[in-house]
PDB file of C-alpha atoms and ligand atoms in Angstrom:
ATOM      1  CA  UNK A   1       3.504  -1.476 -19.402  1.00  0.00           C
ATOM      2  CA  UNK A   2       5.007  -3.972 -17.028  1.00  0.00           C
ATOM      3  CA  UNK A   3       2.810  -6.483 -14.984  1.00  0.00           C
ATOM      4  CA  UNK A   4       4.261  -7.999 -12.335  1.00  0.00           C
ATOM      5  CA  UNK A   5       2.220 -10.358 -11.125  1.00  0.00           C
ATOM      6  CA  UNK A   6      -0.864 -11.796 -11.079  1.00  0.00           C
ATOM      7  CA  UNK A   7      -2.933 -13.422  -8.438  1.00  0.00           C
ATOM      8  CA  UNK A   8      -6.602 -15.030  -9.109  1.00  0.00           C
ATOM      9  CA  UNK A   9      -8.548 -12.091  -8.850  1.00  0.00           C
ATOM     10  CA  UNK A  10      -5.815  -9.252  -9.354  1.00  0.00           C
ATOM     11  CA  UNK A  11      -2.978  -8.025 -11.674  1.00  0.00           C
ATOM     12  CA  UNK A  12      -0.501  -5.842  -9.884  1.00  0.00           C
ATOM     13  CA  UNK A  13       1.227  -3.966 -12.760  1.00  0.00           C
ATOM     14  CA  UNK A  14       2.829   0.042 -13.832  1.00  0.00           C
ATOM     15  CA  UNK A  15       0.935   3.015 -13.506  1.00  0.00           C
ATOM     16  CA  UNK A  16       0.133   5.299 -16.830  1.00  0.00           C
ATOM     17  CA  UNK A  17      -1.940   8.271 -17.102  1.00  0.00           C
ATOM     18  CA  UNK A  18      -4.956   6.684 -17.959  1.00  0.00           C
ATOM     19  CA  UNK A  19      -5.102   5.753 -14.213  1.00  0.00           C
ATOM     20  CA  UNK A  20      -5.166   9.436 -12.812  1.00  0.00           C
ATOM     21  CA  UNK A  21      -9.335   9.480 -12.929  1.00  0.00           C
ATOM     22  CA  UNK A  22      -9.955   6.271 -10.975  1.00  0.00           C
ATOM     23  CA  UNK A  23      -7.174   6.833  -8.446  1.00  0.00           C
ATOM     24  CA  UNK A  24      -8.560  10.567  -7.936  1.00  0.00           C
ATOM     25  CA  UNK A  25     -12.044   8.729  -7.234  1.00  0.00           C
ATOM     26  CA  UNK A  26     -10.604   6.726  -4.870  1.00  0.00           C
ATOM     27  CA  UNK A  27      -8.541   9.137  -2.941  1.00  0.00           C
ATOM     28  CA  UNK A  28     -11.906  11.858  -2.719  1.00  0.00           C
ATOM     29  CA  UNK A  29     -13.240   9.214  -0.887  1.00  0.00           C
ATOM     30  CA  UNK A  30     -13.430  10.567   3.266  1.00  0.00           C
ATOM     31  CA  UNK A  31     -13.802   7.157   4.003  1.00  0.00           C
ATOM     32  CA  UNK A  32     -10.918   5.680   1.977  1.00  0.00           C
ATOM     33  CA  UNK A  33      -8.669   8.917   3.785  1.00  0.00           C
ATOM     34  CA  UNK A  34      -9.617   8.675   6.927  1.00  0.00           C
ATOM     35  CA  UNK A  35      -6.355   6.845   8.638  1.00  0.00           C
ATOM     36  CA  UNK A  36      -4.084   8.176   6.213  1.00  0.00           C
ATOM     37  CA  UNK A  37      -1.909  11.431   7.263  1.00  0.00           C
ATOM     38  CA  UNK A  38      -4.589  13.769   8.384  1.00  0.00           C
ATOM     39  CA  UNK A  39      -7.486  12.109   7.242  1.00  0.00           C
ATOM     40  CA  UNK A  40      -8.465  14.523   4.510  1.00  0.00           C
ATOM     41  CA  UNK A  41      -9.451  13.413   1.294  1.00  0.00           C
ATOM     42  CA  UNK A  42      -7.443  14.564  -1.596  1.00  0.00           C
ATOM     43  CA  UNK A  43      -8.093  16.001  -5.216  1.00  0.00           C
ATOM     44  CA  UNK A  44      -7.693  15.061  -8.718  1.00  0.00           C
ATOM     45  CA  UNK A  45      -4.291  17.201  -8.687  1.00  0.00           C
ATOM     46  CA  UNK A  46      -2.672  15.447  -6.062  1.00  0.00           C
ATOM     47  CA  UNK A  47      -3.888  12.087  -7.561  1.00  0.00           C
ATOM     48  CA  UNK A  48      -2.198  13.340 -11.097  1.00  0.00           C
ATOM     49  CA  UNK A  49       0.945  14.061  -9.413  1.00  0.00           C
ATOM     50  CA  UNK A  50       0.906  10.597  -7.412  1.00  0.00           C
ATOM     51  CA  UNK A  51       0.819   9.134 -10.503  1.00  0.00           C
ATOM     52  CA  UNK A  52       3.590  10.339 -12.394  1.00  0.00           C
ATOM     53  CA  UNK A  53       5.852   9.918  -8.994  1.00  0.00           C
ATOM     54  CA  UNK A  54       4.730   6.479  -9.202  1.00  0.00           C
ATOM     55  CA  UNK A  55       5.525   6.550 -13.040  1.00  0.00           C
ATOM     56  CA  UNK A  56       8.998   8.141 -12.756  1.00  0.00           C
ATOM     57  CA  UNK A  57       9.501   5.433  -9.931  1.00  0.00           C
ATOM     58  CA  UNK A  58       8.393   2.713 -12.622  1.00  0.00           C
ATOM     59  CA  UNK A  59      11.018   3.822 -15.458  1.00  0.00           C
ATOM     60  CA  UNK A  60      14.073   4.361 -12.898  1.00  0.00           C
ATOM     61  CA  UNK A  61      13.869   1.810 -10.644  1.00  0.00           C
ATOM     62  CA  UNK A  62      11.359  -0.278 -11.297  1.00  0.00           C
ATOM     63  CA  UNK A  63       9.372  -0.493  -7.552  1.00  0.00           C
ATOM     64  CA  UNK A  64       6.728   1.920  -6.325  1.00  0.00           C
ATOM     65  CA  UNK A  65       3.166   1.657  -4.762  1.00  0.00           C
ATOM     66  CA  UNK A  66       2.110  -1.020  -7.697  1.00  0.00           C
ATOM     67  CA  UNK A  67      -1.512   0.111  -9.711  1.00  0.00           C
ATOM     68  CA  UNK A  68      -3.821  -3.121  -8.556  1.00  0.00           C
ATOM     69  CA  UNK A  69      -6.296  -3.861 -11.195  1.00  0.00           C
ATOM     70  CA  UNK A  70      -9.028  -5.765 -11.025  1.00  0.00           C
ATOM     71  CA  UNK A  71      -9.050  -8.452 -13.153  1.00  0.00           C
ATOM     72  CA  UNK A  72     -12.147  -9.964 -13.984  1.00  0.00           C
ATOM     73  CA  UNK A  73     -13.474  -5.747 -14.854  1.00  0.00           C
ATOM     74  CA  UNK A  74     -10.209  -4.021 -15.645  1.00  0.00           C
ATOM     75  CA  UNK A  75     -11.115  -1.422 -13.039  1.00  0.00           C
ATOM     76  CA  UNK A  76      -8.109   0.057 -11.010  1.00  0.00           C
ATOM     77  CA  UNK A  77      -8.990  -1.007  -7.181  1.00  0.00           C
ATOM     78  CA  UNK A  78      -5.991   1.186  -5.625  1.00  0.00           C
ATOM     79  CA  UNK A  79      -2.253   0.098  -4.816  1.00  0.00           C
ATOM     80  CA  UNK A  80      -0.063  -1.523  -2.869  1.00  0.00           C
ATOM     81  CA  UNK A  81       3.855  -1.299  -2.516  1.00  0.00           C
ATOM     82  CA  UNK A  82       6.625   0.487  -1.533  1.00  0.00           C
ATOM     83  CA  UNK A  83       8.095   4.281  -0.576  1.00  0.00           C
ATOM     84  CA  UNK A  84      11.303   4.988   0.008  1.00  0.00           C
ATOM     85  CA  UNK A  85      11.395   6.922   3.513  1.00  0.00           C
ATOM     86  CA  UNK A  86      14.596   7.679   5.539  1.00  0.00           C
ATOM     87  CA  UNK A  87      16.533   4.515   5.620  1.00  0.00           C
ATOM     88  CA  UNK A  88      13.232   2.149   5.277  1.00  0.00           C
ATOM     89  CA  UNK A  89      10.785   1.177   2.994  1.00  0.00           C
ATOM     90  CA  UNK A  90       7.879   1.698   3.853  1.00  0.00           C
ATOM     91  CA  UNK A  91       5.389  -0.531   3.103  1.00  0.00           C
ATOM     92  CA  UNK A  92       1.591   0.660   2.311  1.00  0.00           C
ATOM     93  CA  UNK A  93      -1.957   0.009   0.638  1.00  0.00           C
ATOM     94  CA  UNK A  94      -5.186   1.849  -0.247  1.00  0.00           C
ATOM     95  CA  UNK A  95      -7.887   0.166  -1.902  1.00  0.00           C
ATOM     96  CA  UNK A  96     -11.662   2.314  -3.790  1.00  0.00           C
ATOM     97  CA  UNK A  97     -14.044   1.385  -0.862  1.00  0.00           C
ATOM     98  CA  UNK A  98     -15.640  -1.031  -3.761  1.00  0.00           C
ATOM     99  CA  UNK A  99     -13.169  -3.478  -2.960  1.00  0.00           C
ATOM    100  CA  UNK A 100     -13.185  -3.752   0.581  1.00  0.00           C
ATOM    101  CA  UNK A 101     -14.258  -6.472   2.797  1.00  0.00           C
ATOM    102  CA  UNK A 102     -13.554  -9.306  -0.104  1.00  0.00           C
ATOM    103  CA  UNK A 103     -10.109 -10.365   1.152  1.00  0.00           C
ATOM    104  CA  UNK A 104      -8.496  -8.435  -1.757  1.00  0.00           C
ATOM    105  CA  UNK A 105      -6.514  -6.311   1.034  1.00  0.00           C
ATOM    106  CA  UNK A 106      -4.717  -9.319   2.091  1.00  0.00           C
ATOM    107  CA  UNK A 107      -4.618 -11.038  -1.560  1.00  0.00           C
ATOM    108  CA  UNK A 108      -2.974  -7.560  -3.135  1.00  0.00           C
ATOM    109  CA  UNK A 109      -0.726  -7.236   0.029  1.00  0.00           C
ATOM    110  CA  UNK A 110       0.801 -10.292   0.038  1.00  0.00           C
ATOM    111  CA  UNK A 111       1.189 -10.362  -4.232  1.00  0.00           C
ATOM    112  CA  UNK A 112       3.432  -7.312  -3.577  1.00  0.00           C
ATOM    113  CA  UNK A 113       5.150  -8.398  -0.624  1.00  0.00           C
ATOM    114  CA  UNK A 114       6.473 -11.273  -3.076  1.00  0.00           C
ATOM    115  CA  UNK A 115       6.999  -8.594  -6.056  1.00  0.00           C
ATOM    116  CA  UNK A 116       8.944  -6.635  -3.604  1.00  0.00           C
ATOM    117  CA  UNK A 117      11.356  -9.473  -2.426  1.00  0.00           C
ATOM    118  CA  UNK A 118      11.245 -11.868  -5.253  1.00  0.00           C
ATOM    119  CA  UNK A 119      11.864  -9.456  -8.485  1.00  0.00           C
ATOM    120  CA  UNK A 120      13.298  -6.406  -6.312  1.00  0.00           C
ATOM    121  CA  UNK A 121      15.425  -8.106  -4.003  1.00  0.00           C
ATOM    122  CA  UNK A 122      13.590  -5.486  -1.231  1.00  0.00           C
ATOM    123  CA  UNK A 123      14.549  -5.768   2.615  1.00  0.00           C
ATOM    124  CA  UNK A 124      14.155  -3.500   5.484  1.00  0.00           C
ATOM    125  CA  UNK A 125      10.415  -3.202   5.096  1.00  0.00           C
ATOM    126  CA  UNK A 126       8.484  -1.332   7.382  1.00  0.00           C
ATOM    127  CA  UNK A 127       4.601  -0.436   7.418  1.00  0.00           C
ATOM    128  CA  UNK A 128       2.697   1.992  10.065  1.00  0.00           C
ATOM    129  CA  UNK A 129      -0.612   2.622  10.910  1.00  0.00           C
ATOM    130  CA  UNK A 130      -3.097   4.166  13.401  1.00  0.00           C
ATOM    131  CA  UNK A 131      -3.281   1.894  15.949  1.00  0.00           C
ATOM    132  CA  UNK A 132      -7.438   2.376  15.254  1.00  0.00           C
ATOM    133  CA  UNK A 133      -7.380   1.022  11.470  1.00  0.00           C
ATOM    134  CA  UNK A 134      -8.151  -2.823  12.840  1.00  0.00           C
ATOM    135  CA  UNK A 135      -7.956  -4.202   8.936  1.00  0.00           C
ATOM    136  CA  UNK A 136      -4.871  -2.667   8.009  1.00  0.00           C
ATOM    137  CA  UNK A 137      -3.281  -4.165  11.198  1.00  0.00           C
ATOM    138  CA  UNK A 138      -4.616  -7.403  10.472  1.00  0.00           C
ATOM    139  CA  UNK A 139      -3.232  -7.224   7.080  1.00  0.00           C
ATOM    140  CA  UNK A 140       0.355  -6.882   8.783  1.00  0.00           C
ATOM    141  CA  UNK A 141      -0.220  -9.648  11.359  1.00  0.00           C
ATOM    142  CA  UNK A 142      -1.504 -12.415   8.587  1.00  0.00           C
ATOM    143  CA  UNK A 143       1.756 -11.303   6.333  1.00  0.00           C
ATOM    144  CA  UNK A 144       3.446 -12.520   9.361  1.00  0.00           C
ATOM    145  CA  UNK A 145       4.881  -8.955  10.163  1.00  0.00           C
ATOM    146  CA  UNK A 146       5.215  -8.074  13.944  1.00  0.00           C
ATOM    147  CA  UNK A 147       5.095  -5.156  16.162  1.00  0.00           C
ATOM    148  CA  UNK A 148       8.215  -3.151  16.117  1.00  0.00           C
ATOM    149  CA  UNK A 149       8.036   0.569  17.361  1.00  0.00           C
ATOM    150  CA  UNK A 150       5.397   3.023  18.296  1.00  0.00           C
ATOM    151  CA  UNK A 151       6.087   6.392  17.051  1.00  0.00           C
ATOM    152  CA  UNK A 152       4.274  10.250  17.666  1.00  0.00           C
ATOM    153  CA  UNK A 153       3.713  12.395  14.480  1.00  0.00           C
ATOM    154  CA  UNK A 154       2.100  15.149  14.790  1.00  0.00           C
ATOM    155  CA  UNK A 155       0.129  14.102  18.266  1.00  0.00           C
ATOM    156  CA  UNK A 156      -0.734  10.772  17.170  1.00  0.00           C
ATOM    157  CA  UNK A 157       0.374   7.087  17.848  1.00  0.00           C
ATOM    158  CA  UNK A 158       1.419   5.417  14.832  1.00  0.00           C
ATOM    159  CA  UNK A 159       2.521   1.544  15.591  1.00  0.00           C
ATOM    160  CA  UNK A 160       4.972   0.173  13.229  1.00  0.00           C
ATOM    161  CA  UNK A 161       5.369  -3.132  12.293  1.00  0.00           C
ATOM    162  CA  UNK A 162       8.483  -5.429  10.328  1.00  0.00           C
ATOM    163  CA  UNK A 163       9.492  -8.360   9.432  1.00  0.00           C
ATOM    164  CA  UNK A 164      11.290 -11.043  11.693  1.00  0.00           C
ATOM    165  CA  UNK A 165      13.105 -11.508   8.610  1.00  0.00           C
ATOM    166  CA  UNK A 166      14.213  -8.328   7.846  1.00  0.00           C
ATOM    167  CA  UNK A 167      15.558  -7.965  11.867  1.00  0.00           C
ATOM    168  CA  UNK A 168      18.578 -10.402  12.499  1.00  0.00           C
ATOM    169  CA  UNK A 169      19.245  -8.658  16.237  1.00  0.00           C
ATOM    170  CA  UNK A 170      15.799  -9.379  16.871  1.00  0.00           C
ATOM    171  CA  UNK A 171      14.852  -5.997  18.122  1.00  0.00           C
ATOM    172  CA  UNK A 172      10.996  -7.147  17.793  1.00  0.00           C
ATOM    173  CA  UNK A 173       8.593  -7.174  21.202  1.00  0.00           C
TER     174      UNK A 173
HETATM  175  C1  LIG B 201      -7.054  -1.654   4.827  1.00  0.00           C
HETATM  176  C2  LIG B 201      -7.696  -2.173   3.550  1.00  0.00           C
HETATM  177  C3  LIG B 201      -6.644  -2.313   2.448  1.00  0.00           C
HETATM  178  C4  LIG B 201      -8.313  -3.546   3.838  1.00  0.00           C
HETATM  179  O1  LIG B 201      -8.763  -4.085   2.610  1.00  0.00           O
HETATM  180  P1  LIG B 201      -9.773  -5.327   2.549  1.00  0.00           P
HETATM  181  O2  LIG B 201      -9.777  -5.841   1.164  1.00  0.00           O
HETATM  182  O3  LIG B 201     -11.081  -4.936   3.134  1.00  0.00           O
HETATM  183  O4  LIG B 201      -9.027  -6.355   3.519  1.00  0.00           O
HETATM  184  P2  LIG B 201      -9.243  -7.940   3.545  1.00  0.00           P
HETATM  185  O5  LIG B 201     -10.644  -8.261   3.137  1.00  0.00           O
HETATM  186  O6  LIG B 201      -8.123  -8.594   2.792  1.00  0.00           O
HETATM  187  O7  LIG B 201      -9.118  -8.247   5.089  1.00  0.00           O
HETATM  188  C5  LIG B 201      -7.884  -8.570   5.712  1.00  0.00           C
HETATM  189  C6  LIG B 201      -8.139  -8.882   7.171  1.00  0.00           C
HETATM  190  O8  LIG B 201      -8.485  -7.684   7.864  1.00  0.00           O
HETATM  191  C7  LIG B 201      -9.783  -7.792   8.443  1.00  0.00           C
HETATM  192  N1  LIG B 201     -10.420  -6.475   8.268  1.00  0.00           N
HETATM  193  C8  LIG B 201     -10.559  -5.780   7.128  1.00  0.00           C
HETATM  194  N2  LIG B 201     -11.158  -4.600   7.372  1.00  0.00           N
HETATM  195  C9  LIG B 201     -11.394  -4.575   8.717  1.00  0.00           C
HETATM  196  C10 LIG B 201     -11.981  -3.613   9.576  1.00  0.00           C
HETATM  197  N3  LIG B 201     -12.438  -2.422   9.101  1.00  0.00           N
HETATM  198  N4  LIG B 201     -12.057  -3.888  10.889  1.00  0.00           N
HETATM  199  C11 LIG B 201     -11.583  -5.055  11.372  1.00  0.00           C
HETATM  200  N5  LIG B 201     -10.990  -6.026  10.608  1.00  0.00           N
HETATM  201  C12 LIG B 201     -10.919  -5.770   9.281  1.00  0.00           C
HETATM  202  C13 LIG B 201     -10.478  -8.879   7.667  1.00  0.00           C
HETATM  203  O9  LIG B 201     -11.498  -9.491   8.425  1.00  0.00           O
HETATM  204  C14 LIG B 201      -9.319  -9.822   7.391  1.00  0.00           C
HETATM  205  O10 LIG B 201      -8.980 -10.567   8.522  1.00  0.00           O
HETATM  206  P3  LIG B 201      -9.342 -12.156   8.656  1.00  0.00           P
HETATM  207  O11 LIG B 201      -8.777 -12.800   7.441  1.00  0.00           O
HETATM  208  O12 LIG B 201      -8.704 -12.553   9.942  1.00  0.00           O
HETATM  209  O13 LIG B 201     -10.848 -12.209   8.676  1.00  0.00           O
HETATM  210  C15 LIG B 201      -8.827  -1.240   3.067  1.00  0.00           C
HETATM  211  O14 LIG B 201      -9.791  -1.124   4.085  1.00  0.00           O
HETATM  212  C16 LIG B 201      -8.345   0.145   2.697  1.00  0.00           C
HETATM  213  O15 LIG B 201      -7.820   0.362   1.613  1.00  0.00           O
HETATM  214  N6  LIG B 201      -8.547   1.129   3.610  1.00  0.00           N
HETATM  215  C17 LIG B 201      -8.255   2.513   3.324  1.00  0.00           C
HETATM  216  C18 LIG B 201      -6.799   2.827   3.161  1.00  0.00           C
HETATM  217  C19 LIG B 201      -5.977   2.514   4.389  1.00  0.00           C
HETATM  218  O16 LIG B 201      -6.414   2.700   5.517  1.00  0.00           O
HETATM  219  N7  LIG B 201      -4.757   2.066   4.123  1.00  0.00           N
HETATM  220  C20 LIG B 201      -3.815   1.695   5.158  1.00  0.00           C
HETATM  221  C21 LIG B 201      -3.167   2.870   5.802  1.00  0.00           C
HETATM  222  S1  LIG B 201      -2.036   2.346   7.080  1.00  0.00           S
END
């Protein structure tokens, strides 16, 4: 299994099967769900099948949402990494509500921010959120990401924010 990186408190490394019950823990939490599509917590089957996308992901290319694991405990905390959407990447992060509040957000963010462009050679990275989830936008803002767009799906606002890098025309308000 690869790791590939580590920070002082985290290890950002593959997924593997073994991973399935913590994630599904995580993801059943209303709480963890509730800015995420439409706010619904999910079950152990859709964790399962996150997993091996993330997997296949893994042995093909090499990038995906990357496991974060605790390091001083071993416990998985969550992920955070990329998605291929329709000409973007799309940037994103979910963490087991255990974790929050510690800075690990911002610590796991920014590890695979540097995975992403340093070992991947990533660009054109995009994340989006509900203009409501305050920590996930300040997550963007302190990895120096700035707002881009504003988009509607399916009645709601989601604000998306990129790179100054990853913009040479500057299309950024
Ligand atoms: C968003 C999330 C990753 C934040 O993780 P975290 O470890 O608590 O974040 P950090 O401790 O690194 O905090 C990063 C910054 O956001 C701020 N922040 C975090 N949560 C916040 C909240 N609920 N409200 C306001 N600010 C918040 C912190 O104060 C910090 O800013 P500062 O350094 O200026 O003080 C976590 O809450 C999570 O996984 N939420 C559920 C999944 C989710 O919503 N994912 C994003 C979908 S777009």
């Amino acid at each position: 299994m690869t790791t590939h990186v580590r920070t002082e408190r985290l290890v950002l490394r593959d997924w593997s099967l073994d991973d399935v019950d913590a994630y599904a823990a995580i993801i059943a939490d209303p709480e963890v769900m509730r800015f995420i599509g439409d706010g619904k917590p999910r079950d152990r089957s859709q964790a399962e099948a996150f997993v091996r996308t993330m997997m296949s992901h893994q042995n093909t290319r090499g990038w995906m949402r990357f496991a974060i694991e605790h390091a001083a405990s071993g416990r998985l905390m969550g992920f955070s990494g990329f998605d291929d959407k329709d000409g973007y990447l799309d940037f994103g992060w979910r963490l087991g509500r255990d974790f929050w509040g510690g800075g690990y957000g911002f610590e796991a963010c920014s590890a695979a921010l540097w995975v992403g462009r340093t070992t991947f050679g990533l660009t054109g990275i995009l994340a989006q959120s509900y203009p409501e989830n305050a920590g996930s936008i300040r997550i963007m803002e302190k990895m120096g990401m700035s707002h881009v767009s504003e988009k509607q799906v399916d009645g709601r606002t989601l604000v998306v924010y990129g790179f100054p890098e990853d913009d040479p025309d500057g299309i950024h308000e």
